[in-house]
Coordinates of C-alpha atoms and ligand atoms in Angstrom, one line a residue:
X1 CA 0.0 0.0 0.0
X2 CA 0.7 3.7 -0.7
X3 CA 1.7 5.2 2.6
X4 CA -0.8 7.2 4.3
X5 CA -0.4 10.8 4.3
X6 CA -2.3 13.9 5.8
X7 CA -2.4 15.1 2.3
X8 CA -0.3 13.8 -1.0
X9 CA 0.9 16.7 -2.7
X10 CA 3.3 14.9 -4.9
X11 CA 1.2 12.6 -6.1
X12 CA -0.7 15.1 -7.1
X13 CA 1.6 17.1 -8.7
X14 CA 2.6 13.5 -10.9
X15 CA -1.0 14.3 -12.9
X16 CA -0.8 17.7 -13.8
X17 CA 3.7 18.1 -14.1
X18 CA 4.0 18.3 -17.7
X19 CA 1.5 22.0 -17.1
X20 CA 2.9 22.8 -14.2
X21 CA 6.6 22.0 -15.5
X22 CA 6.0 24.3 -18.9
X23 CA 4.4 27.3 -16.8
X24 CA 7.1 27.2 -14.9
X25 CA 9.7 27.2 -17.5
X26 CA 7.6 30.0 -19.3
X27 CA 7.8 32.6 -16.5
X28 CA 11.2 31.9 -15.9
X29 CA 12.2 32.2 -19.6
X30 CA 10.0 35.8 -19.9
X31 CA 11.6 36.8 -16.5
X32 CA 8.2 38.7 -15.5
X33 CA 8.3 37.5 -11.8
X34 CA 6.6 40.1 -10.2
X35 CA 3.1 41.3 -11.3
X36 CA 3.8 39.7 -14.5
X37 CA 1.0 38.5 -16.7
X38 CA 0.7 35.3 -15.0
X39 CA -0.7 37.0 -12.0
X40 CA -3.3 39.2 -13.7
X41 CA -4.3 36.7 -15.8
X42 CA -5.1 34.0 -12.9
X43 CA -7.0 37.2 -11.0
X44 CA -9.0 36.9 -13.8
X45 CA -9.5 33.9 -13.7
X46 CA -10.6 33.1 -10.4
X47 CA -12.8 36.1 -10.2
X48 CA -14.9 34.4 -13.0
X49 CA -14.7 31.0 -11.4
X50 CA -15.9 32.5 -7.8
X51 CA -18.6 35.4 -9.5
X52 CA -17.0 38.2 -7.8
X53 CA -15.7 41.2 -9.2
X54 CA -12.1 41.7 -8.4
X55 CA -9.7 39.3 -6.9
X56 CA -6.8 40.8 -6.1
X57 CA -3.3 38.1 -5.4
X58 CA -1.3 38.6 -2.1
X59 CA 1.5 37.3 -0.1
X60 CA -0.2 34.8 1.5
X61 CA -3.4 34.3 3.7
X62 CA -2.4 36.0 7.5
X63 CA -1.4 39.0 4.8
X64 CA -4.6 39.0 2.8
X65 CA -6.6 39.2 6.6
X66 CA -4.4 41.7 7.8
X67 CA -4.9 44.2 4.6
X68 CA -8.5 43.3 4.7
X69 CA -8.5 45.5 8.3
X70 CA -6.3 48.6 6.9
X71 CA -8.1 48.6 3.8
X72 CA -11.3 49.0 5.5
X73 CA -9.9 51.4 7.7
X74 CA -9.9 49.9 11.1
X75 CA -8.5 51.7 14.0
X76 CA -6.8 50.3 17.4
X77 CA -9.2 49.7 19.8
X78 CA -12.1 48.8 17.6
X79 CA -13.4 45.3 18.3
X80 CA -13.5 42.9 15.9
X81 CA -15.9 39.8 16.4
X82 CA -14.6 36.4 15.3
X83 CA -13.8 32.6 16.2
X84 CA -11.5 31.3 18.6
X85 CA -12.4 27.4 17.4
X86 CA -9.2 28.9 13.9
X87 CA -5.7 29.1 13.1
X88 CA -4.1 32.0 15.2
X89 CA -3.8 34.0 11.7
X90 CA -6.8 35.2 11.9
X91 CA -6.3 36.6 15.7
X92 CA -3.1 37.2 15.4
X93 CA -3.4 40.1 12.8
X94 CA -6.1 42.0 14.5
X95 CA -3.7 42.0 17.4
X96 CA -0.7 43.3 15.4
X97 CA -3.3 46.6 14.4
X98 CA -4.0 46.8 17.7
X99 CA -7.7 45.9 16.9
X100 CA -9.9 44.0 19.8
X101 CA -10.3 40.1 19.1
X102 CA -13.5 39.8 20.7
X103 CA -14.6 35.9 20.6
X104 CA -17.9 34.0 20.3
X105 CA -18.8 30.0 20.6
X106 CA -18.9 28.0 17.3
X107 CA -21.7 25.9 17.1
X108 CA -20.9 21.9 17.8
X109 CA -22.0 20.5 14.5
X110 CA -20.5 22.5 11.9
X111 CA -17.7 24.3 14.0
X112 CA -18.7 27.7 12.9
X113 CA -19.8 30.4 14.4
X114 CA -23.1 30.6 16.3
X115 CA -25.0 33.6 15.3
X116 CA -26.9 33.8 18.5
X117 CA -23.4 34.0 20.0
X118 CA -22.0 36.7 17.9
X119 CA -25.1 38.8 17.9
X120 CA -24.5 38.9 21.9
X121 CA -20.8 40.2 21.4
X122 CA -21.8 42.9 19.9
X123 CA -20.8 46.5 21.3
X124 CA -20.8 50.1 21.0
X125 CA -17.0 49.7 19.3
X126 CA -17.7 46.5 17.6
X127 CA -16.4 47.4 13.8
X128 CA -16.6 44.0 11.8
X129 CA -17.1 40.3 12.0
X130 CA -15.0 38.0 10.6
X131 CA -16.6 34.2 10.0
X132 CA -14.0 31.7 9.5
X133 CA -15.3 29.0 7.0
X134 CA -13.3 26.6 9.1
X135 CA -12.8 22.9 7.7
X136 CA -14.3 23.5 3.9
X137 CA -17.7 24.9 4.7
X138 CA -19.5 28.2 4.8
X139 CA -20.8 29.8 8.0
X140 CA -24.3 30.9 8.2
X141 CA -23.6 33.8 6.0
X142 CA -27.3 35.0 5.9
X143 CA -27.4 35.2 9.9
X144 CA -23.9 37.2 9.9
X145 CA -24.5 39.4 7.4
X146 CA -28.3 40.0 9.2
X147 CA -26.3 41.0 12.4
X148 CA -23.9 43.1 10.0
X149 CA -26.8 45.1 8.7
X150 CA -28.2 45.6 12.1
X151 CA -25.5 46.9 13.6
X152 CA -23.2 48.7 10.8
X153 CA -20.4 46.3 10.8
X154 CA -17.9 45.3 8.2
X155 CA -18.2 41.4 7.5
X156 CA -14.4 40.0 6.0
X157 CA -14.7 36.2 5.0
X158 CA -11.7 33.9 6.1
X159 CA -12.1 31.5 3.4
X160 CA -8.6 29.9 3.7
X161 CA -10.5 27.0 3.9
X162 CA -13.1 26.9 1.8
X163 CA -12.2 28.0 -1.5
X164 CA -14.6 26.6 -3.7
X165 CA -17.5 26.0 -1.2
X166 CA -20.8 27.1 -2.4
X167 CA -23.0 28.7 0.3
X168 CA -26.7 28.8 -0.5
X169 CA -29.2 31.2 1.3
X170 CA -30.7 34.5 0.4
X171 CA -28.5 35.8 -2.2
X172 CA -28.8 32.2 -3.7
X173 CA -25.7 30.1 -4.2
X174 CA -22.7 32.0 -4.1
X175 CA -18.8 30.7 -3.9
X176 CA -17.4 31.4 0.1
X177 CA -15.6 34.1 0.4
X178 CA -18.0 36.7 -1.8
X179 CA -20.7 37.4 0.3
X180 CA -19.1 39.8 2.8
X181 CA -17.4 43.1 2.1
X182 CA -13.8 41.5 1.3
X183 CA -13.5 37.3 1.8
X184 CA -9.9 36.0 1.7
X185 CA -7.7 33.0 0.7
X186 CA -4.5 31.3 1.2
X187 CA -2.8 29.2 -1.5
X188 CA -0.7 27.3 1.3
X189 CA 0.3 24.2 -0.2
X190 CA -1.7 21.7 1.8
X191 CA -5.0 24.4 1.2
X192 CA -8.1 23.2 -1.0
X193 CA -6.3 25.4 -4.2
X194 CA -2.5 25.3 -2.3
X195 CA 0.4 27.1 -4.9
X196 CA 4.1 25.7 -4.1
X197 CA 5.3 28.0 -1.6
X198 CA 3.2 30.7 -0.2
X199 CA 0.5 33.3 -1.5
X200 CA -3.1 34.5 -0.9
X201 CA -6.0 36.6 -2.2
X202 CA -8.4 38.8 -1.4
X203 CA -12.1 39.2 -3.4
X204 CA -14.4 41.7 -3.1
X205 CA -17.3 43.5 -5.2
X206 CA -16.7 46.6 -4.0
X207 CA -14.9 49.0 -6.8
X208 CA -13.7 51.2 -3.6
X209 CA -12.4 48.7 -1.7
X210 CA -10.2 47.0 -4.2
X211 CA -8.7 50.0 -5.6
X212 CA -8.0 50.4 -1.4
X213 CA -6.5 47.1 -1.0
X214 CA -4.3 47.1 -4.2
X215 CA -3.0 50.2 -2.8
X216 CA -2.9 48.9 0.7
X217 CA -0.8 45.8 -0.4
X218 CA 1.1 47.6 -2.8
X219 CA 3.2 50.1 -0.2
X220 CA 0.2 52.7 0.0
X221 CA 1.1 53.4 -3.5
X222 CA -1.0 54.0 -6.1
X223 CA 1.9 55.7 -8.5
X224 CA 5.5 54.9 -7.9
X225 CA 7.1 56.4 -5.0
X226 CA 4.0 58.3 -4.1
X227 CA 2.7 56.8 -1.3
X228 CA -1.2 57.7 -0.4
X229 CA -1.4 55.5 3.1
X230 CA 1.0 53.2 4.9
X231 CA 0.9 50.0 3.4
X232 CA 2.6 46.8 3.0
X233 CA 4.5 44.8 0.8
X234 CA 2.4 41.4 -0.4
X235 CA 2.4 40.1 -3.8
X236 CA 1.3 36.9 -5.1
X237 CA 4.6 35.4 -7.0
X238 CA 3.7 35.2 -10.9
X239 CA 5.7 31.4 -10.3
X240 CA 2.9 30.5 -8.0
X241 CA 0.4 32.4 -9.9
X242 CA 1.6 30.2 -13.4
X243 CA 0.7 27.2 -11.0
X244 CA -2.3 28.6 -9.7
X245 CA -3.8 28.7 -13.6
X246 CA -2.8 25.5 -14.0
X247 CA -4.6 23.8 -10.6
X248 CA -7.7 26.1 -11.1
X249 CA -9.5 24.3 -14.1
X250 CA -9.4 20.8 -11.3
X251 CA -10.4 22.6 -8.1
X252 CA -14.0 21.0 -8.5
X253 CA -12.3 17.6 -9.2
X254 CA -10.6 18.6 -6.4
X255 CA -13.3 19.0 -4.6
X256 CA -15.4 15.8 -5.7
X257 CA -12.7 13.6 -4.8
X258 CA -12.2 14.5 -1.4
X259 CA -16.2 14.2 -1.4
X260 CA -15.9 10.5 -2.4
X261 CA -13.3 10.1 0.5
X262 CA -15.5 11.6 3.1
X263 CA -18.7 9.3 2.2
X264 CA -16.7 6.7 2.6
X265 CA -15.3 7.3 6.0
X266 CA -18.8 8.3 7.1
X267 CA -20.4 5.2 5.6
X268 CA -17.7 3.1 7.8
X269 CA -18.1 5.2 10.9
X270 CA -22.1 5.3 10.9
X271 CA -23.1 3.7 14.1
X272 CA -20.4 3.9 16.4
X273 CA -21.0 4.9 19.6
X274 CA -19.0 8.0 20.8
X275 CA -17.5 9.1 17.4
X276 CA -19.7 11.7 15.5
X277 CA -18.5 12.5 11.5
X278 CA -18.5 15.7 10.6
X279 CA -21.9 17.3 10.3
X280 CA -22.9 19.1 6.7
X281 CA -24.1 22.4 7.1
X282 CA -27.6 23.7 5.9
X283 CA -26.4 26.6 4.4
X284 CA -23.9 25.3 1.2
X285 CA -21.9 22.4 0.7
X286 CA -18.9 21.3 2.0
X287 CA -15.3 21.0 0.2
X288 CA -13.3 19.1 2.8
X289 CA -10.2 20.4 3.7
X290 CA -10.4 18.5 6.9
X291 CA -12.7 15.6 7.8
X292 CA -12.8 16.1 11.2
X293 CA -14.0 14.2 13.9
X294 CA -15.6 14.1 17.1
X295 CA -14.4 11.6 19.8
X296 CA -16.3 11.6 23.0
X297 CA -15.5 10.3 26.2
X298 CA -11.3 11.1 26.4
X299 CA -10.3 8.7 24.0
X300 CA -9.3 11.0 21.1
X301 CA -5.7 11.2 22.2
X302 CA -5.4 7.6 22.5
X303 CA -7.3 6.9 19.3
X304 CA -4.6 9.4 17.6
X305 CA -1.8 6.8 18.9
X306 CA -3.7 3.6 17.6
X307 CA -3.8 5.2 14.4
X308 CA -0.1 6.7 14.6
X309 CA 0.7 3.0 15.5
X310 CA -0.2 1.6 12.4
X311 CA 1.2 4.3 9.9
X312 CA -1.9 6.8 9.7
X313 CA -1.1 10.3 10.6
X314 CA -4.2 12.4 12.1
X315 CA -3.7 15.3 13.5
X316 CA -5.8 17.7 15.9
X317 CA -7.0 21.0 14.6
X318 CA -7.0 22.5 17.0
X319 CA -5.5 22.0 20.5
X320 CA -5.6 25.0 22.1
X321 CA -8.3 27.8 21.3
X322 CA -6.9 31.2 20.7
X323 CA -8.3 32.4 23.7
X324 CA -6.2 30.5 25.9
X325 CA -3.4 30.7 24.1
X326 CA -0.4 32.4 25.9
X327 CA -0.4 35.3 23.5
X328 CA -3.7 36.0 23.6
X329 CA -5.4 35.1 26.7
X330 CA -6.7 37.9 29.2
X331 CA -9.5 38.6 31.5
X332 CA -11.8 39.3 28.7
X333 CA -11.2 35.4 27.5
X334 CA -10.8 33.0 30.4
X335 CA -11.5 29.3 30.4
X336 CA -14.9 28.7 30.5
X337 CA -16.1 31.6 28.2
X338 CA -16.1 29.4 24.7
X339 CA -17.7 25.9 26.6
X340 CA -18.5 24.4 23.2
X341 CA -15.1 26.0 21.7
X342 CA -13.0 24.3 25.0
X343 CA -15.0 20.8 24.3
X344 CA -13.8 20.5 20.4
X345 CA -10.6 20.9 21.4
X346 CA -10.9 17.9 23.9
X347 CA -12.4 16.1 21.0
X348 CA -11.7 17.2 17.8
X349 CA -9.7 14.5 15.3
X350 CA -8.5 14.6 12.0
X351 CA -8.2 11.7 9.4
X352 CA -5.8 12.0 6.2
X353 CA -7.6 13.7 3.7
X354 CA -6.7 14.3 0.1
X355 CA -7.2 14.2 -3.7
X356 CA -4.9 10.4 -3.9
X357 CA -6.5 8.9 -1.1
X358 CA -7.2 5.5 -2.8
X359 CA -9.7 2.7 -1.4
X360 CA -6.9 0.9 -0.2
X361 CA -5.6 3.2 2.1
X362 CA -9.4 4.3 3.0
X363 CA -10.2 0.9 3.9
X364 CA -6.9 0.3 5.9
X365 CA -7.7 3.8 8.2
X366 CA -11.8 2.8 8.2
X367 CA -10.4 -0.1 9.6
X368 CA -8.4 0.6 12.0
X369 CA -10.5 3.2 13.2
X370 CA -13.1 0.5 13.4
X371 CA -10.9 -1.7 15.9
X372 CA -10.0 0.8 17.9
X373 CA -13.8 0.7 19.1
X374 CA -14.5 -3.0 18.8
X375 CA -16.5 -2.3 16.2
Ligands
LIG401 C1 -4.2 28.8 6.4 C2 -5.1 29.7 7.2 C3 -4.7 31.1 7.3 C4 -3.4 31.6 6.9 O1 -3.0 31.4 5.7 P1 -1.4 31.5 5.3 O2 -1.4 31.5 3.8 O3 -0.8 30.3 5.9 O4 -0.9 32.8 5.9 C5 -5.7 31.9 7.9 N1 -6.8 31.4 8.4 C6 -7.2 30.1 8.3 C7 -8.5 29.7 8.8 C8 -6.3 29.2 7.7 O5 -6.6 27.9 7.6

C-alpha cells in the first residue's frame, strides 16, 4: 500500500507536471516574476470562477486578513468579532493593528460560528465580524450578514479553507468568500487550491475597496514612489500564480474527490457509539479540507496513537483555542467563556484527507479506526 499521508501533494503534482513543469519554465524564460502576466491573468480567472468582481493576489493568507482590516480602515481599539475554534492567523493580525479580538462559541455541529453568539458580542465599538469557513464549509452567512446590517459592521470572510465551497441562502448560491465586504484566501500548499510555496488573495465586489487594497498591499502606493497610506509589501509570485492557472481548471475535481473520500469514511463510521462524522451544514456544501472528527469520552488522544501505531497520521486542529493561548489570553477570555469552543478541542480528530486517497488506504484507516472501538 501507498503510505498514508495527511495530504499527497506529490502525487498530485505527478497528474498535472508536464502543465505545471512548462508554466514554470515560461515565466522563468519571460523573467516577469513580479506582477507579470501570469498573476493578472489568474486574477482573472478566479474572479470568473468565484462570480466576484475583483480578486486581487497577495503574499499569503495571514497578509490578505491583515490588509482586509487597513483597507477598511480599522482603527486600534475597535473590536472585531470572530472565532476562537481557527488558526491564530486570523487573531493574530487583528492584534498586530491593535484591533480588539473579541470571541464567540462556534456551534458543535459545523464548527462555525453561532450567530446567536455573535449577535451577543456585539458593542458600542464592535467594527466588523470575521466568519472563519473553518474545515471547507461556509458559515451561516445570511445570519452574519443580518447582524452586519443591524448593527453597521464590516463582515471579512476567512475562506482559507473553503475555496470553492458554495454557500446557499438569500442571495442564492454564491462561492465562500464573496458574500461579505472583502473574503480571503490562502494558497498554502496543503490548502483546498494550495500554490508551491506561499501566496493569498483577497475578493471583493466593491470598486472602492479593491482599488484600497491594491493600494494597501502595494506600499500605499498608487503611483510609484507616491505613497497615499501606509501600506505593505504582499504580492502573489507570478511562479505561483503560473501554478495557480494551471490547478484552477481541477479545483472542482478537487473538490469531488475528497467528497468521495469523506462518504466513505462516514459510511464506515455510521453507528459507532461516541465518534460523530463531521456534520454538513444547511447553508452550502462542504469541500473538505479536513474531515474532522468528534471523539467523546477522552479517548481521542489515545485513538490518535492507535492510528499513529499503524502508519496513519491524524492530526488535531486545533488543541488550544486562541483564547487560551499564551499570547492571547486575558480577563476578557478566560477558560470557561467558549464551553462548546474548549469541548472541540478535547475532542476534535483529524483523518488524512486528500485528492490520492485510494480505497486501499481508506479501507486500511476505516479499519483501524473501526478496531480501535471493537466495532
Ligand atoms: C491557512 C489559514 C490562514 C493563513 O494562511 P497563510 O497563507 O498560511 O498565511 C488563515 N486562516 C485560516 C482559517 C487558515 O486555515
Amino acid at each position: 500500500m501507498k503510505p498514508i499521508q495527511m495530504v499527497d501533494l506529490l502525487g498530485q503534482y505527478e497528474k498535472i507536471k508536464p502543465e505545471v513543469d512548462a508554466a514554470l519554465l515560461n515565466v522563468i524564460g519571460t523573467t516577469a516574476f513580479i506582477n507579470g502576466p501570469e498573476v493578472k491573468s489568474f486574477e482573472k480567472e478566479l474572479a470568473a470562477y468565484l462570480g466576484v468582481k475583483h480578486v486581487i493576489g497577495c503574499g499569503n493568507g495571514t497578509d490578505a486578513l491583515q490588509v482586509s482590516m487597513m483597507a477598511l480602515g480599522l482603527q486600534p481599539g475597535d473590536e472585531v468579532i470572530t472565532a476562537s475554534f481557527t488558526f491564530v492567523a486570523t487573531v493574530e493580525v487583528l492584534a498586530l493593528l491593535g484591533l480588539v479580538p473579541v470571541f464567540a462559541d462556534v456551534l458543535p455541529g459545523t464548527f462555525n460560528l453561532d450567530p446567536a453568539d455573535v449577535a451577543r458580542k456585539v458593542t458600542p465599538k464592535t467594527k466588523a465580524i470575521v466568519p472563519v469557513h473553518l474545515f471547507g464549509q461556509s458559515a451561516d452567512m445570511d445570519a452574519m450578514l443580518a447582524i452586519a446590517r443591524e448593527y453597521n459592521l464590516f463582515v471579512v470572510e476567512d475562506a482559507c479553507q473553503s475555496i470553492g465551497a458554495d454557500h446557499s441562502g438569500a442571495n442564492g448560491k454564491r462561492k465562500s468568500g464573496t458574500l461579505g465586504d472583502i473574503g480571503v484566501t490562502s494558497f498554502f500548499p496543503s490548502k483546498n487550491l494550495g500554490c508551491y510555496g506561499d501566496g493569498g488573495a483577497l475578493f471583493t465586489n466593491d470598486d472602492e475597496l479593491a482599488h484600497k487594497i491594491r493600494r494597501v498591499c502595494n506600499h500605499g502606493s498608487d503611483q510609484r514612489y507616491y505613497h497615499e497610506v501606509i501600506g505593505v509589501n504582499s504580492r502573489l509570485d507570478s511562479l505561483q500564480a503560473a501554478i495557480l492557472r494551471v490547478k484552477l481548471p481541477h479545483l472542482d475535481g478537487y473538490a469531488k474527490a475528497r467528497n468521495q473520500a469523506a462518504a466513505a469514511y462516514d459510511a464506515a463510521f455510521a453507528g459507532i457509539p461516541g465518534l460523530s462524522v463531521p456534520a454538513r451544514s444547511a447553508h452550502g456544501n462542504h469541500v473538505f479540507h479536513q474531515y474532522t472528527l468528534r471523539v467523546a469520552g477522552g479517548k481521542r488522544d489515545a485513538l490518535k496513537k492507535h492510528l499513529e501505531d499503524r502508519q496513519i497520521p491524524a492530526m488535531v486542529y486545533y488543541p488550544v483555542p486562541c483564547h487560551l493561548q499564551n499570547a492571547y489570553k486575558g480577563d476578557r477570555h478566560s477558560q470557561g467563556s467558549l464551553p462548546v469552543t474548549e469541548q472541540l478541542a478535547l475532542e476534535v480528530l483529524s483523518l488524512p484527507m486528500s485528492t490520492e486517497l485510494n480505497n486501499e488506504q481508506i479501507g486500511h484507516i476505516t479499519g483501524a479506526v473501526k478496531a480501535f472501538f471493537n466495532h
